[in-house]
Coordinates of C-alpha atoms in Angstrom, one line a residue:
X12 CA -4.9 17.4 -7.7
X13 CA -4.8 21.4 -7.7
X14 CA -7.2 23.0 -10.5
X15 CA -3.9 25.0 -11.9
X16 CA -1.8 22.2 -12.2
X17 CA -5.1 20.1 -14.3
X18 CA -5.2 23.1 -16.2
X19 CA -1.8 23.2 -17.1
X20 CA -2.1 20.0 -18.3
X21 CA -5.2 20.5 -20.2
X22 CA -3.6 23.3 -22.1
X23 CA 0.1 21.7 -22.9
X24 CA -2.2 18.6 -24.4
X25 CA -4.3 20.6 -26.5
X26 CA -1.7 22.4 -27.9
X27 CA 0.5 19.3 -28.4
X28 CA -2.9 18.0 -30.8
X29 CA -3.1 21.2 -32.4
X30 CA 0.4 22.8 -33.5
X31 CA 1.2 25.3 -35.9
X32 CA 0.1 24.9 -39.3
X33 CA 2.0 23.7 -42.3
X34 CA 1.5 27.4 -43.5
X35 CA 2.8 28.8 -40.3
X36 CA -0.6 29.7 -38.8
X37 CA -0.5 29.9 -35.0
X38 CA -3.5 28.1 -33.5
X39 CA -6.1 30.6 -31.9
X40 CA -6.8 29.8 -28.2
X41 CA -10.2 29.5 -28.6
X42 CA -10.3 27.1 -31.5
X43 CA -8.7 24.4 -29.3
X44 CA -12.2 23.5 -27.5
X45 CA -15.0 22.3 -29.3
X46 CA -17.2 25.1 -27.9
X47 CA -16.2 28.7 -26.9
X48 CA -15.2 29.0 -23.5
X49 CA -16.6 31.8 -21.3
X50 CA -14.8 35.1 -21.0
X51 CA -13.9 34.0 -17.3
X52 CA -12.6 30.4 -18.4
X53 CA -10.6 32.1 -21.4
X54 CA -9.2 34.6 -18.9
X55 CA -8.1 32.0 -16.5
X56 CA -6.6 29.9 -19.6
X57 CA -4.5 32.8 -20.7
X58 CA -3.2 33.4 -17.5
X59 CA -2.4 29.7 -17.4
X60 CA -0.6 29.9 -20.6
X61 CA 1.4 33.0 -19.2
X62 CA 3.1 30.9 -16.4
X63 CA 3.6 28.4 -19.1
X64 CA 5.2 30.8 -21.4
X65 CA 7.3 32.2 -18.2
X66 CA 8.1 28.4 -17.8
X67 CA 9.5 28.1 -21.6
X68 CA 6.8 25.8 -22.6
X69 CA 4.8 27.6 -25.0
X70 CA 4.9 30.7 -26.9
X71 CA 1.9 33.1 -26.5
X72 CA 0.8 36.1 -28.4
X73 CA -1.9 38.0 -27.0
X74 CA -4.2 40.7 -28.7
X75 CA -6.9 43.1 -27.6
X76 CA -9.5 40.2 -27.3
X77 CA -9.6 37.1 -26.1
X78 CA -10.5 35.7 -29.5
X79 CA -7.2 37.1 -31.2
X80 CA -5.0 35.2 -28.5
X81 CA -2.9 31.9 -30.1
X82 CA -0.2 30.2 -28.8
X83 CA 1.6 27.0 -29.8
X84 CA 4.4 24.4 -28.2
X85 CA 7.7 25.3 -27.6
X86 CA 10.3 22.3 -28.1
X87 CA 10.7 21.8 -24.5
X88 CA 6.8 22.1 -24.3
X89 CA 6.3 19.1 -26.5
X90 CA 8.8 17.0 -24.4
X91 CA 6.7 17.6 -21.6
X92 CA 3.8 16.5 -22.9
X93 CA 5.7 13.2 -24.6
X94 CA 7.3 12.7 -21.0
X95 CA 4.1 12.9 -19.1
X96 CA 2.0 10.6 -21.5
X97 CA 5.2 8.1 -21.1
X98 CA 4.8 8.3 -17.3
X99 CA 0.8 8.3 -17.5
X100 CA 1.2 4.7 -19.0
X101 CA 3.9 3.1 -16.8
X102 CA 2.5 0.6 -14.3
X103 CA 4.4 1.3 -11.6
X104 CA 3.8 4.9 -11.6
X105 CA 0.2 4.3 -11.8
X106 CA 0.0 1.6 -9.0
X107 CA 2.1 4.2 -6.9
X108 CA -0.3 6.8 -7.6
X109 CA -3.3 4.8 -6.6
X110 CA -1.4 3.6 -3.5
X111 CA -0.6 7.0 -2.2
X112 CA -3.8 8.8 -3.6
X113 CA -6.3 6.3 -1.9
X114 CA -4.1 6.3 1.5
X115 CA -4.3 10.5 1.4
X116 CA -8.1 10.5 0.6
X117 CA -8.9 8.0 3.5
X118 CA -6.6 10.1 5.8
X119 CA -8.9 13.4 4.7
X120 CA -12.1 11.4 5.3
X121 CA -11.5 9.9 8.7
X122 CA -7.9 10.3 9.8
X123 CA -8.6 8.1 13.1
X124 CA -10.0 5.3 11.1
X125 CA -13.4 5.0 12.9
X126 CA -15.8 5.3 10.0
X127 CA -15.8 3.3 6.9
X128 CA -15.2 5.2 3.3
X129 CA -16.2 3.6 0.0
X130 CA -13.6 2.9 -2.6
X131 CA -15.9 4.3 -5.3
X132 CA -16.0 7.6 -3.5
X133 CA -12.4 7.6 -3.9
X134 CA -12.6 7.1 -7.7
X135 CA -15.3 9.9 -8.1
X136 CA -12.5 12.4 -6.4
X137 CA -9.7 14.5 -7.5
X138 CA -7.0 12.4 -5.5
X139 CA -8.0 9.5 -8.3
X140 CA -6.5 11.5 -11.1
X141 CA -2.9 10.7 -12.0
X142 CA -1.4 13.3 -14.4
X143 CA -4.9 14.5 -15.6
X144 CA -6.5 10.8 -16.2
X145 CA -8.5 9.1 -13.7
X146 CA -6.9 5.8 -12.7
X147 CA -8.8 2.5 -13.9
X148 CA -11.1 1.4 -11.4
X149 CA -9.7 -2.3 -11.6
X150 CA -6.3 -0.8 -10.3
X151 CA -7.9 0.9 -7.5
X152 CA -9.7 -2.2 -6.3
X153 CA -6.3 -4.3 -6.6
X154 CA -4.3 -1.7 -4.8
X155 CA -7.3 -1.4 -2.0
X156 CA -6.8 -5.0 -1.6
X157 CA -3.0 -4.9 -1.3
X158 CA -3.3 -2.1 1.3
X159 CA -5.4 -4.5 3.1
X160 CA -3.0 -7.2 2.7
X161 CA -0.2 -5.5 4.0
X162 CA -1.9 -3.6 7.0
X163 CA -2.4 0.1 6.3
X164 CA -6.2 -0.1 5.5
X165 CA -8.7 -2.5 7.3
X166 CA -11.4 -3.6 4.8
X167 CA -15.3 -3.2 5.6
X168 CA -17.7 -4.8 3.0
X169 CA -16.0 -7.0 0.2
X170 CA -18.1 -8.2 -3.0
X171 CA -17.3 -11.5 -4.7
X172 CA -17.7 -10.0 -8.2
X173 CA -14.6 -8.1 -7.6
X174 CA -12.5 -11.2 -6.4
X175 CA -13.0 -10.2 -3.2
X176 CA -11.7 -6.5 -3.2
X177 CA -13.2 -4.3 -0.5
X178 CA -15.8 -2.0 -1.1
X179 CA -15.2 0.1 2.1
X180 CA -12.1 0.3 3.6
X181 CA -10.5 2.6 6.6
X182 CA -7.1 3.7 8.0
X183 CA -5.4 1.4 10.3
X184 CA -2.9 2.8 12.9
X185 CA 0.3 2.0 10.0
X186 CA -1.8 3.7 7.4
X187 CA -2.2 7.0 9.4
X188 CA 1.4 6.8 10.1
X189 CA 1.9 6.6 6.5
X190 CA -0.2 9.2 5.2
X191 CA 0.8 11.7 7.7
X192 CA 4.8 10.7 6.8
X193 CA 7.1 12.2 4.0
X194 CA 7.2 8.6 2.9
X195 CA 5.0 6.9 0.2
X196 CA 3.5 3.7 0.5
X197 CA 6.7 1.8 -1.0
X198 CA 9.1 3.9 1.1
X199 CA 7.1 3.1 4.3
X200 CA 7.0 -0.3 3.8
X201 CA 10.5 -0.5 3.4
X202 CA 11.3 1.4 6.4
X203 CA 8.9 -0.7 8.7
X204 CA 9.7 -4.3 7.4
X205 CA 13.2 -3.6 7.2
X206 CA 14.9 -6.9 8.8
X207 CA 16.8 -6.2 11.8
X208 CA 20.2 -7.5 12.4
X209 CA 20.9 -11.3 12.0
X210 CA 20.1 -13.3 15.2
X211 CA 21.4 -16.9 15.6
X212 CA 19.8 -19.3 18.2
X213 CA 21.4 -22.9 18.5
X214 CA 20.8 -25.7 21.1
X215 CA 22.2 -29.1 20.1
X216 CA 21.4 -32.4 21.6
X217 CA 21.9 -35.1 18.8
X218 CA 20.8 -33.8 15.7
X219 CA 17.9 -32.3 13.4
X220 CA 15.9 -29.1 13.1
X221 CA 12.6 -28.2 14.6
X222 CA 11.2 -27.1 11.3
X223 CA 11.7 -30.7 10.0
X224 CA 9.5 -32.6 12.3
X225 CA 8.1 -35.6 11.8
X226 CA 7.7 -39.2 12.9
X227 CA 11.4 -40.0 13.8
X228 CA 12.0 -36.5 14.7
X229 CA 15.5 -36.1 16.7
X230 CA 15.8 -33.8 19.6
X231 CA 17.4 -30.4 18.6
X232 CA 16.8 -27.0 17.3
X233 CA 18.8 -25.1 15.3
X234 CA 17.6 -21.8 14.0
X235 CA 19.0 -18.5 12.2
X236 CA 16.8 -15.7 12.6
X237 CA 18.1 -14.3 9.3
X238 CA 14.9 -11.8 8.2
X239 CA 14.9 -10.1 11.6
X240 CA 10.9 -10.5 11.8
X241 CA 10.2 -12.3 14.6
X242 CA 6.6 -12.0 13.7
X243 CA 7.5 -14.3 10.5
X244 CA 9.6 -16.7 12.3
X245 CA 6.9 -17.2 14.9
X246 CA 4.4 -18.1 12.0
X247 CA 6.7 -20.6 10.8
X248 CA 7.1 -22.0 14.4
X249 CA 3.3 -22.4 14.9
X250 CA 3.1 -24.0 11.2
X251 CA 5.9 -26.5 12.6
X252 CA 3.8 -27.3 15.4
X253 CA 0.6 -27.9 14.1
X254 CA 2.3 -30.2 11.3
X255 CA 4.2 -31.7 14.5
X256 CA 1.4 -32.5 16.8
X257 CA 0.8 -36.1 16.2
X258 CA 4.5 -36.9 16.5
X259 CA 4.8 -35.3 20.1
X260 CA 3.3 -38.2 22.1
X261 CA 0.7 -35.9 23.4
X262 CA -2.8 -37.6 24.8
X263 CA -6.0 -36.7 22.8
X264 CA -6.8 -33.8 25.0
X265 CA -3.3 -32.6 24.9
X266 CA -3.2 -32.7 21.1
X267 CA -6.6 -30.8 21.1
X268 CA -5.3 -28.2 23.3
X269 CA -2.1 -27.7 21.2
X270 CA -3.7 -27.5 18.1
X271 CA -6.3 -25.1 19.3
X272 CA -4.0 -22.5 20.8
X273 CA -1.8 -22.9 18.2
X274 CA -4.3 -22.0 15.3
X275 CA -5.7 -19.2 17.7
X276 CA -2.0 -17.7 17.5
X277 CA -2.0 -18.5 13.5
X278 CA -5.0 -16.5 13.0
X279 CA -4.0 -13.4 15.2
X280 CA -0.6 -13.2 13.3
X281 CA -2.3 -12.6 10.3
X282 CA -4.2 -9.4 11.4
X283 CA -2.5 -6.3 10.5
X284 CA -2.1 -5.3 14.5
X285 CA -2.2 -8.7 16.4
X286 CA -3.1 -8.8 19.8
X287 CA 0.1 -9.7 21.9
X288 CA -1.8 -10.6 25.2
X289 CA -4.2 -13.3 22.9
X290 CA -0.6 -14.9 21.2
X291 CA 1.2 -14.5 24.9
X292 CA -1.8 -16.4 26.2
X293 CA -2.3 -19.3 23.7
X294 CA 1.3 -19.6 23.7
X295 CA 1.6 -20.1 27.4
X296 CA -1.0 -22.8 26.9
X297 CA 1.1 -24.6 24.1
X298 CA 4.1 -24.6 26.1
X299 CA 2.4 -25.8 29.4
X300 CA 0.5 -28.8 27.4
X301 CA 4.0 -29.7 26.1
X302 CA 6.0 -29.6 29.1
X303 CA 3.1 -31.4 31.0
X304 CA 2.7 -34.5 28.7
X305 CA 5.9 -34.4 26.9
X306 CA 8.5 -33.4 29.8
X307 CA 11.4 -34.3 27.1
X308 CA 14.2 -32.3 25.9
X309 CA 12.3 -31.4 22.6
X310 CA 9.6 -30.0 24.4
X311 CA 12.0 -27.6 26.5
X312 CA 13.6 -26.4 23.0
X313 CA 10.5 -25.7 21.8
X314 CA 9.7 -23.6 24.9
X315 CA 13.2 -22.0 24.4
X316 CA 12.4 -21.4 20.7
X317 CA 9.0 -19.6 21.7
X318 CA 10.2 -17.7 24.4
X319 CA 13.2 -16.5 22.1
X320 CA 10.9 -15.2 19.4
X321 CA 8.4 -13.6 21.8
X322 CA 11.0 -11.8 23.5
X323 CA 12.1 -10.6 19.9
X324 CA 8.5 -9.3 19.1
X325 CA 9.2 -7.4 22.5
X326 CA 6.4 -9.4 24.4
X327 CA 8.4 -12.0 26.5
X328 CA 6.6 -14.6 28.3
X329 CA 7.7 -15.1 31.9

């Protein structure tokens, strides 16, 4: 945070805590501090008070020397301090400041996300200041963990004592794009994860739903992609495949193949940047195993559903 802004906050709060006396006396500028500042510091303070006076937040009375200067807050100045203090204690505002501050700091350290940066270094930097007060350490580590979960940063070393929160982090591609955009983290994620138009996909055979497979599964798929997030729909389908393996009539080798490939896809999809090649390879293996050993309408419907979702993700399977 700029030095001038920090100085403005400091002086406004000092004047708020040192109002005009009951006898009408205006506090001297030097009396606001426990120890008399140097003349250079007093000069900077007076220059800042002049700017605050021009903004209508203080009244400033200047004498021949710094020791004679005095000032007090106007009503607008007192209101400004009260608003700052209210915002400083607002949980949402503090969290937003931690998210954006950490992301900007990481971009300043390494915009390409090659090297690792300690979260503790951010806590010691000016970027962790929020309206003149340093952000709480526990909040910053929780925010770092959340930024990992949404794919804006990648974690390096974690520590159990902090609940698994990362000690070192670096930017991902999305994190760099967010830091370089005009959006804050909340708006960026809202734009990135905005649902696409609804898509409907229906294949009818007898009755049933692919996501409710069981021992008496019927051979039909009815899926509505309401969210438009094909990746999320694919995760749901993979989970359904894992649950349905015992009911698909596969050989032991086929069950192992389908289960291993489904777990590989599931593991890749939780990554911030899934490798489409790995996902596509294992989905092909699932399709081959199901079609070769089941050959049923259910297998055909499963193949069609996987192909649809992969195409929606921009990675079609031939």
